[in-house]
C-alpha positions in Angstrom: 21.8 29.4 15.8 24.6 26.9 15.9 23.8 25.9 19.4 20.1 25.4 18.5 21.0 23.1 15.6 23.3 21.1 17.8 20.6 20.7 20.4 18.1 19.5 17.8 20.6 17.0 16.4 21.3 15.7 19.9 17.6 15.3 20.7 17.0 13.4 17.4 20.1 11.3 18.1 18.9 10.3 21.6 15.5 9.5 20.1 17.2 7.1 17.7 19.1 5.4 20.5 15.9 4.8 22.4 14.2 2.9 19.5 13.4 -0.6 20.7 14.1 -3.8 18.7 11.0 -6.0 18.3 10.8 -9.4 16.7 7.5 -10.8 15.2 5.1 -12.4 17.7 3.7 -14.6 15.1 4.1 -15.4 11.4 1.4 -16.4 8.9 2.4 -18.3 5.8 0.7 -17.4 2.5 0.6 -19.4 -0.7 3.4 -17.3 -2.3 5.2 -14.0 -2.4 2.9 -11.3 -1.1 1.9 -8.2 -3.2 -1.0 -6.6 -1.3 -2.7 -6.9 2.1 -6.1 -5.8 3.4 -7.5 -6.1 6.9 -11.3 -6.2 7.2 -13.6 -7.4 10.0 -11.0 -9.5 11.7 -9.8 -11.1 8.5 -6.6 -10.8 6.5 -6.9 -10.8 2.7 -3.5 -11.6 1.1 -2.8 -11.1 -2.6 0.0 -13.4 -3.7 2.1 -14.2 -6.8 0.7 -17.8 -6.7 -2.7 -17.2 -8.4 -4.3 -17.0 -5.0 -5.9 -14.6 -2.5 -5.5 -16.2 0.9 -7.9 -15.3 3.7 -6.8 -15.7 7.4 -8.7 -15.3 10.6 -6.7 -12.9 12.7 -8.1 -14.2 16.0 -7.5 -17.9 15.4 -4.4 -17.2 13.2 -5.6 -19.9 10.8 -6.1 -19.8 7.0 -9.9 -19.9 6.4 -9.8 -20.3 2.6 -8.2 -19.2 -0.7 -9.6 -17.8 -3.9 -7.8 -19.4 -6.7 -7.6 -17.8 -10.1 -6.9 -19.8 -13.3 -3.3 -20.1 -14.4 -2.3 -18.1 -17.4 0.0 -18.4 -20.4 3.1 -16.2 -20.8 4.5 -14.8 -24.1 6.1 -18.2 -24.8 2.8 -20.0 -24.4 4.0 -21.7 -21.1 1.4 -22.0 -18.3 2.3 -20.0 -15.2 0.7 -18.7 -12.0 -1.2 -15.4 -12.3 0.3 -12.6 -10.1 -2.4 -10.9 -8.0 -1.4 -7.2 -8.1 -4.0 -5.8 -5.6 -7.0 -6.9 -3.6 -9.8 -5.0 -1.8 -12.8 -5.9 0.2 -16.2 -4.1 0.6 -19.0 -5.9 2.5 -19.1 -9.4 0.8 -17.3 -8.5 -2.4 -13.6 -9.0 -3.1 -12.0 -6.9 -5.8 -9.0 -8.7 -7.5 -6.5 -7.2 -10.0 -4.5 -10.0 -11.6 -2.1 -10.8 -14.4 -3.8 -12.2 -17.6 -2.6 -14.1 -20.6 0.4 -12.6 -22.5 0.9 -9.6 -20.3 -2.7 -8.4 -20.0 -4.3 -7.5 -16.7 -7.8 -8.3 -15.5 -10.1 -7.1 -12.8 -12.6 -9.6 -11.2 -15.0 -9.4 -8.3 -15.4 -12.5 -6.2 -18.8 -12.8 -4.6 -21.0 -15.8 -3.6 -18.1 -18.2 -4.5 -18.1 -16.9 -8.1 -15.7 -14.8 -10.1 -17.2 -12.1 -12.2 -15.0 -10.4 -14.8 -15.1 -6.6 -14.8 -12.1 -5.7 -17.1 -10.8 -8.4 -19.4 -7.1 -8.9 -19.9 -7.9 -8.9 -23.7 -8.4 -5.1 -23.4 -4.6 -4.8 -22.8 -5.0 -2.1 -20.1 -1.9 -2.2 -18.0 -3.7 -1.6 -14.7 -1.4 -1.3 -11.7 -3.8 -0.9 -8.8 -7.6 -1.2 -8.3 -9.8 -0.4 -5.2 -13.4 -0.1 -4.3 -14.9 3.4 -4.0 -18.4 2.2 -3.2 -20.5 -0.9 -3.8 -21.1 0.2 -7.4 -17.9 2.0 -8.3 -14.2 1.1 -8.5 -11.1 3.3 -9.0 -8.1 2.0 -10.9 -4.8 3.4 -12.3 -2.7 2.4 -15.3 1.0 2.3 -15.4 0.8 5.3 -17.8 -0.6 7.3 -14.8 -4.2 7.4 -16.1 -6.8 7.3 -13.3 -10.2 5.6 -14.1 -13.5 5.8 -12.1 -15.7 2.8 -13.3 -19.4 2.2 -12.7 -20.1 -1.5 -11.9 -23.8 -1.2 -12.6 -23.5 0.2 -16.2 -20.1 -1.5 -16.9 -18.8 1.9 -18.2 -16.1 4.3 -17.2 -17.3 7.5 -15.6 -14.0 9.3 -16.3 -10.4 8.8 -17.1 -7.8 11.5 -16.5 -4.1 11.7 -17.3 -2.5 12.8 -14.0 1.0 13.4 -15.5 3.4 12.0 -18.0 5.4 10.3 -15.2 5.0 6.5 -14.6 2.4 5.6 -12.0 3.6 4.1 -8.8 0.8 3.8 -6.2 -2.3 5.3 -4.8 -4.1 5.3 -1.5 -7.7 6.3 -0.7 -8.6 8.2 2.5 -11.0 6.6 5.1 -14.3 7.6 3.4 -12.8 6.8 -0.1 -13.8 10.3 -1.3 -10.2 11.5 -1.9 -7.2 9.6 -3.3 -3.5 10.5 -3.1 -1.5 9.4 -6.2 2.3 8.8 -6.3 4.5 8.5 -9.4 8.1 8.5 -10.5 8.4 12.3 -10.3 8.1 12.3 -6.5 5.2 14.7 -6.7 2.0 13.6 -5.0 -1.5 14.6 -6.2 -4.6 14.6 -4.0 -7.7 14.1 -6.2 -11.4 14.3 -5.5 -12.7 10.9 -6.5 -16.2 11.8 -7.6 -15.2 14.8 -9.8 -11.6 14.0 -10.6 -10.7 17.6 -9.6 -7.1 18.1 -8.4 -7.3 19.3 -4.8 -3.6 19.8 -4.0 -0.1 18.8 -5.0 2.7 17.9 -2.6 6.3 18.3 -3.7 9.9 18.9 -2.7 10.2 16.3 0.1 10.8 13.4 -2.4 13.1 14.1 -5.4 12.6 10.7 -7.2 10.1 7.9 -7.6 7.7 7.3 -4.7 7.2 3.5 -4.4 4.2 3.6 -2.0 2.0 6.2 -0.4 -0.5 6.1 2.5 -3.0 8.5 3.9 -4.7 8.4 7.3 -6.5 11.1 9.2 -5.1 13.9 6.9 -1.5 12.7 7.2 0.3 11.5 4.1 3.3 9.2 4.2 5.6 8.2 1.3 8.2 5.5 0.6 10.8 7.0 -1.7 13.5 5.6 -4.0 15.6 8.6 -2.9 15.8 7.0 0.6 13.3 9.6 2.0 10.0 9.0 3.7 8.0 12.2 3.5 5.3 13.1 6.0 2.7 15.7 4.9 0.2 17.1 7.4 -2.7 18.4 5.2 -4.5 20.4 7.9 -1.3 21.9 9.4 0.1 22.5 5.9 3.5 21.2 7.1 6.0 18.6 5.8 9.3 17.0 6.6 11.1 13.8 5.6 13.2 11.2 7.3 16.3 9.8 5.6 17.3 6.1 5.7 20.3 4.1 4.6 18.5 2.2 1.8 15.7 2.5 -0.7 12.3 2.7 1.0 10.1 0.2 -0.7 7.2 0.3 1.7 5.5 2.6 4.3 2.3 2.5 6.3 0.4 4.7 8.8 -1.6 3.7 11.9 -5.4 4.6 11.8 -4.8 7.9 13.6 -1.9 8.8 11.4 0.2 9.4 14.5 2.4 6.3 14.1 4.3 5.4 10.9 6.3 2.4 9.7 8.9 2.6 6.9 11.4 0.2 5.4 14.6 1.3 7.0 17.7 -0.5 5.7 19.2 -3.3 3.6 18.2 -5.9 6.3 14.5 -5.2 5.6 13.9 -3.8 9.1 11.0 -1.5 9.7 11.5 1.8 11.6 8.4 2.8 13.6 8.2 6.5 14.5 5.8 9.2 15.8 4.7 11.4 12.9 4.1 14.4 15.2 7.3 14.4 17.2 9.4 12.5 14.6 10.7 10.3 17.5 11.8 6.8 16.5 9.9 4.3 18.7 11.0 0.8 17.6 12.7 -1.3 14.9 10.8 -4.3 13.6 13.1 -7.2 12.7 12.8 -10.6 11.1 11.8 -9.9 7.5 14.0 -11.8 5.0 13.2 -10.2 1.6 12.2 -6.9 0.1 9.3 -5.4 2.0 5.9 -5.1 0.2 3.4 -3.9 2.8 3.3 -2.3 6.3 -0.3 -2.4 7.5 -1.4 -1.3 11.0 -4.4 -3.0 12.7 -4.4 -0.2 15.3 -1.9 2.0 17.1 -0.2 -1.0 18.7 -0.3 -3.8 16.2 1.1 -4.1 12.7 1.6 -6.6 9.9 4.6 -6.6 7.7 4.9 -8.5 4.4 7.7 -9.0 1.9 8.4 -10.7 -1.4 8.3 -14.1 0.2 5.3 -15.9 1.8 5.8 -14.7 5.3 3.3 -12.3 7.0 4.9 -11.1 10.3 2.8 -9.8 13.1 4.3 -7.3 15.6 3.0 -5.9 18.9 4.4 -2.5 19.6 4.8 -1.6 23.2 
């Protein structure tokens, strides 16, 4: 048994040695620090802390336009930029969750060059994340870990459920937007059926503390943990493991197939890319100056990485 453990350790060590350093091929500059990132139909939609959602053309690498939200007033009455917490795109509609006056949070939909308010900041709902489920439904979560399904046609909630007493961290919808995996400060993940709000499954024991981010692709779940662990759950195989890093893991993302993962790896804000099946480290993405906020794959070979500053780094993985 000791020999087997030594052999496994040696293989994993050699895998780590073979990881290749990669610098960004190109850098886009957004209007401010970046909080969320969505790729849709060759365009990059970037949520910023500067009251703007910037839109870039990936092919020309140029900024096409920006959606600018009104500035807001803080608790002292001073005018400040509105922080955009999350953005989503479905067909020709853009869903924007933003900071409102005196701490409130608002949801708007941008369509035909107009902003339509869905949830007002005056309602004092501390919404942390909002995404489209369909053309007429959105899903959003509060910091208190309540999950809401909302009907855009009737302007009424369909349900709200309390997932746990732990503070909400993040959620990610699967490809057809019928299931959502929710992460909170407990480290326990919950997979929920979006239409019915039924709990499908819980995932535990790989993270022992707050999970900052979660992603789900092709029945693979990836986490970014405060406990310096990135957990990988294979839903179909009913298997799980975690990778340890030397620093808090603020961000994580999966490729469309779920076979390739990127995780924040160290205090230098480098991103470790590895194969989720073999656990083999493939490359280390360098050149990010501040705390990582998003790791979003275009495909199996290309990935965007953002951080608290205005830089969006593009990497091509060999």
